[in-house]
Short mmCIF file of C-alpha atoms in Angstrom, two decimals:
data_model
loop_
_atom_site.label_atom_id
_atom_site.label_comp_id
_atom_site.label_asym_id
_atom_site.label_seq_id
_atom_site.Cartn_x
_atom_site.Cartn_y
_atom_site.Cartn_z
CA MET A 1 -129.60 -32.54 13.71
CA ALA A 2 -129.51 -29.67 11.16
CA GLU A 3 -133.29 -28.83 11.40
CA TRP A 4 -132.92 -28.71 15.26
CA HIS A 5 -129.88 -26.20 14.86
CA ARG A 6 -132.33 -23.83 12.74
CA ARG A 7 -135.20 -24.20 15.01
CA PHE A 8 -133.19 -23.66 18.14
CA ALA A 9 -130.68 -21.33 16.83
CA SER A 10 -130.24 -19.18 20.08
CA ILE A 11 -128.96 -22.07 22.05
CA ARG A 12 -125.56 -23.55 21.98
CA PRO A 13 -125.43 -26.09 19.14
CA LEU A 14 -126.03 -29.98 19.63
CA THR A 15 -123.68 -32.56 18.36
CA ILE A 16 -124.95 -35.96 16.92
CA ASN A 17 -122.51 -38.84 17.38
CA VAL A 18 -122.39 -41.53 14.55
CA ASN A 19 -120.64 -44.58 15.06
CA VAL A 20 -118.25 -45.76 12.27
CA SER A 21 -117.13 -49.63 11.95
CA SER A 22 -113.91 -50.81 11.21
CA ARG A 23 -115.26 -51.79 7.61
CA GLN A 24 -116.36 -48.27 7.16
CA LEU A 25 -113.15 -46.79 8.32
CA SER A 26 -111.57 -48.70 5.41
CA ASP A 27 -113.78 -47.92 3.06
CA PRO A 28 -112.28 -45.43 0.41
CA HIS A 29 -115.66 -43.59 -0.17
CA LEU A 30 -115.89 -42.81 3.41
CA LEU A 31 -114.74 -39.26 3.29
CA GLU A 32 -116.93 -38.65 0.25
CA ASP A 33 -119.98 -40.16 1.83
CA VAL A 34 -119.41 -37.82 5.04
CA GLU A 35 -119.06 -35.02 3.05
CA PHE A 36 -122.30 -35.91 0.91
CA ALA A 37 -124.22 -36.26 4.09
CA LEU A 38 -122.92 -32.78 5.83
CA THR A 39 -123.72 -31.01 2.13
CA SER A 40 -127.10 -32.60 1.73
CA SER A 41 -128.21 -32.00 5.31
CA GLY A 42 -126.96 -28.59 5.78
CA LEU A 43 -125.18 -29.66 9.24
CA ASN A 44 -122.04 -28.04 10.13
CA PRO A 45 -119.26 -30.34 10.33
CA GLU A 46 -118.17 -29.29 13.88
CA CYS A 47 -121.45 -30.58 14.92
CA LEU A 48 -120.78 -34.01 13.78
CA SER A 49 -118.72 -36.38 16.10
CA LEU A 50 -117.69 -39.70 14.69
CA GLU A 51 -117.16 -42.51 17.19
CA VAL A 52 -114.71 -45.27 16.27
CA THR A 53 -114.12 -48.36 18.66
CA GLU A 54 -110.58 -48.86 20.02
CA SER A 55 -110.36 -52.21 18.42
CA SER A 56 -110.97 -51.07 14.87
CA LEU A 57 -107.90 -48.83 15.21
CA MET A 58 -105.63 -51.57 15.14
CA GLU A 59 -106.71 -52.56 11.65
CA ASN A 60 -104.71 -51.29 8.65
CA THR A 61 -103.49 -48.39 11.05
CA GLU A 62 -101.47 -46.33 8.44
CA GLN A 63 -104.91 -46.03 6.52
CA THR A 64 -106.89 -45.32 9.27
CA VAL A 65 -104.51 -42.75 10.59
CA THR A 66 -104.56 -41.05 7.11
CA THR A 67 -108.33 -41.27 7.13
CA LEU A 68 -108.90 -39.86 10.64
CA ASN A 69 -106.71 -36.86 9.82
CA ARG A 70 -108.84 -36.20 6.84
CA LEU A 71 -111.88 -36.30 8.64
CA LYS A 72 -110.57 -33.95 11.56
CA ALA A 73 -109.25 -31.68 8.45
CA MET A 74 -112.94 -31.36 7.73
CA LYS A 75 -113.56 -30.03 11.21
CA ILE A 76 -115.34 -33.19 12.46
CA ARG A 77 -114.89 -34.30 15.94
CA LEU A 78 -113.37 -37.71 16.47
CA GLU A 79 -113.99 -40.13 19.48
CA ILE A 80 -112.72 -43.20 20.92
CA ASP A 81 -115.50 -45.41 21.76
CA ASP A 82 -115.45 -48.17 24.29
CA PHE A 83 -111.82 -47.27 25.57
CA GLY A 84 -110.13 -49.95 27.58
CA THR A 85 -111.72 -53.11 25.67
CA GLY A 86 -109.33 -53.37 22.77
CA TYR A 87 -105.28 -53.74 22.34
CA SER A 88 -104.22 -50.44 21.00
CA SER A 89 -100.96 -48.89 21.43
CA LEU A 90 -100.73 -45.85 23.46
CA SER A 91 -98.17 -44.56 20.73
CA TYR A 92 -101.24 -44.57 18.39
CA LEU A 93 -103.37 -42.66 20.83
CA ARG A 94 -100.68 -39.95 20.66
CA ARG A 95 -100.81 -39.97 17.04
CA LEU A 96 -104.29 -39.96 16.26
CA PRO A 97 -106.52 -36.61 16.22
CA PHE A 98 -108.97 -37.74 18.65
CA ASP A 99 -111.05 -34.85 20.74
CA THR A 100 -112.64 -37.27 23.30
CA LEU A 101 -111.97 -40.86 24.85
CA LYS A 102 -115.33 -42.59 25.98
CA VAL A 103 -114.56 -44.81 28.75
CA ASP A 104 -116.09 -48.27 28.34
CA ARG A 105 -119.29 -49.12 30.31
CA SER A 106 -117.36 -52.36 31.66
CA PHE A 107 -115.20 -50.03 33.92
CA ILE A 108 -118.19 -47.90 35.19
CA SER A 109 -120.09 -50.86 36.16
CA GLU A 110 -117.27 -52.11 38.41
CA LEU A 111 -117.29 -48.77 40.25
CA SER A 112 -118.19 -49.40 43.88
CA ALA A 113 -116.91 -48.46 47.44
CA GLY A 114 -113.61 -50.21 48.03
CA SER A 115 -113.27 -51.63 44.71
CA ASP A 116 -109.90 -50.99 42.42
CA GLY A 117 -112.35 -49.95 39.63
CA LEU A 118 -112.22 -46.09 40.63
CA ASP A 119 -108.26 -46.64 40.25
CA ILE A 120 -108.46 -47.79 37.00
CA VAL A 121 -111.11 -45.01 35.86
CA ARG A 122 -108.86 -42.33 37.44
CA ALA A 123 -105.87 -43.50 35.48
CA ILE A 124 -107.78 -43.40 32.12
CA VAL A 125 -109.19 -39.85 32.89
CA GLU A 126 -105.78 -38.61 34.04
CA MET A 127 -104.23 -40.05 30.90
CA ALA A 128 -106.74 -38.63 28.62
CA HIS A 129 -106.52 -35.18 30.51
CA SER A 130 -102.90 -35.23 29.80
CA LEU A 131 -103.33 -35.70 25.98
CA LYS A 132 -105.83 -32.96 26.03
CA LEU A 133 -108.65 -35.43 25.44
CA GLU A 134 -112.20 -34.86 26.87
CA VAL A 135 -113.35 -38.00 28.67
CA ILE A 136 -117.06 -39.35 28.68
CA ALA A 137 -117.74 -42.26 30.88
CA GLU A 138 -120.41 -44.88 29.39
CA GLY A 139 -123.08 -46.86 30.90
CA VAL A 140 -123.72 -44.62 34.18
CA GLU A 141 -126.73 -46.08 36.03
CA THR A 142 -126.31 -44.95 39.66
CA ASP A 143 -125.58 -41.89 41.71
CA GLU A 144 -122.67 -43.58 43.21
CA GLN A 145 -121.14 -44.08 39.81
CA LEU A 146 -121.74 -40.52 39.20
CA ARG A 147 -120.24 -39.17 42.42
CA GLN A 148 -117.15 -41.27 42.06
CA LEU A 149 -116.88 -39.79 38.39
CA ARG A 150 -117.02 -36.49 39.71
CA GLU A 151 -114.47 -37.26 42.20
CA VAL A 152 -111.86 -38.27 39.31
CA ASP A 153 -112.81 -35.26 37.13
CA CYS A 154 -114.75 -36.81 34.79
CA LYS A 155 -116.98 -33.98 33.29
CA TYR A 156 -119.16 -35.94 30.72
CA VAL A 157 -121.23 -38.93 31.34
CA GLN A 158 -123.99 -40.94 29.46
CA GLY A 159 -126.19 -43.83 30.46
CA PHE A 160 -129.53 -44.94 31.35
CA MET A 161 -129.31 -42.93 34.77
CA PHE A 162 -130.27 -40.08 32.53
CA SER A 163 -132.15 -41.71 29.50
CA LYS A 164 -132.47 -44.70 27.63
CA PRO A 165 -131.93 -44.18 23.91
CA VAL A 166 -134.99 -42.39 22.40
CA LYS A 167 -136.43 -41.49 19.07
CA ALA A 168 -136.03 -38.09 17.74
CA GLU A 169 -139.55 -36.62 18.95
CA GLU A 170 -138.55 -37.82 22.57
CA ALA A 171 -134.89 -36.34 22.10
CA GLU A 172 -136.46 -32.98 21.11
CA ARG A 173 -138.79 -32.91 24.15
CA LEU A 174 -136.16 -33.72 26.62
CA TYR A 175 -133.94 -31.01 24.83
CA GLN A 176 -136.64 -28.35 25.31
CA GLU A 177 -137.47 -29.37 28.78
CA THR A 178 -133.72 -29.04 29.92
CA ARG A 179 -132.27 -26.35 27.64
CA GLY A 180 -132.37 -23.70 30.20
CA PHE A 181 -131.12 -26.02 32.94
CA SER A 182 -128.03 -24.59 34.25
CA SER A 183 -127.35 -26.74 37.37
CA THR A 184 -124.09 -29.05 37.24
CA PRO A 185 -125.26 -31.92 35.54
CA ILE A 186 -122.27 -33.78 33.92
CA ALA A 187 -124.26 -35.40 31.12
CA GLN A 188 -123.84 -35.36 27.48
CA ILE A 189 -127.11 -36.61 25.57
CA THR A 190 -126.20 -38.32 22.57
CA ALA A 191 -128.91 -39.38 19.84
#
């Protein structure tokens, strides 16, 4: 990612998303490891986004809150991954320094005409927006899902409709092909 920033300096910087497990989140060396990775790669911390699953937030909550606040102080973006699949408390959601909430793909797969899946997604998006969080819908595969997500003001999506996971070389090719594209796709490419 740092290399792409050097090579494509005139383009808005990309971010890289990295999943963090509950075990890693409770590791006392996590902050040092992240700092080392940033320093050795030369990556701007604002271009790193760490994804933490909702269920991992409920393990050792006080230490988790402290760790997340310290990561946020490093200017790293934080995302709640797979939202809606765990049993997190909404009061914790308010206390934690997240930037983004990622709606779990299980809710997106239920989007269809006449289903109440859209009502659930709308409620999640509205709640996230009221907490000043960006929202990303995971697992978007159809035009109909995309249309419904636009309808509920979900600005970012990811899923096979846009791309399956690809190696760095293919991601670079996709980026070069689309970097000047200024239509209104509501997609975020994550590596």
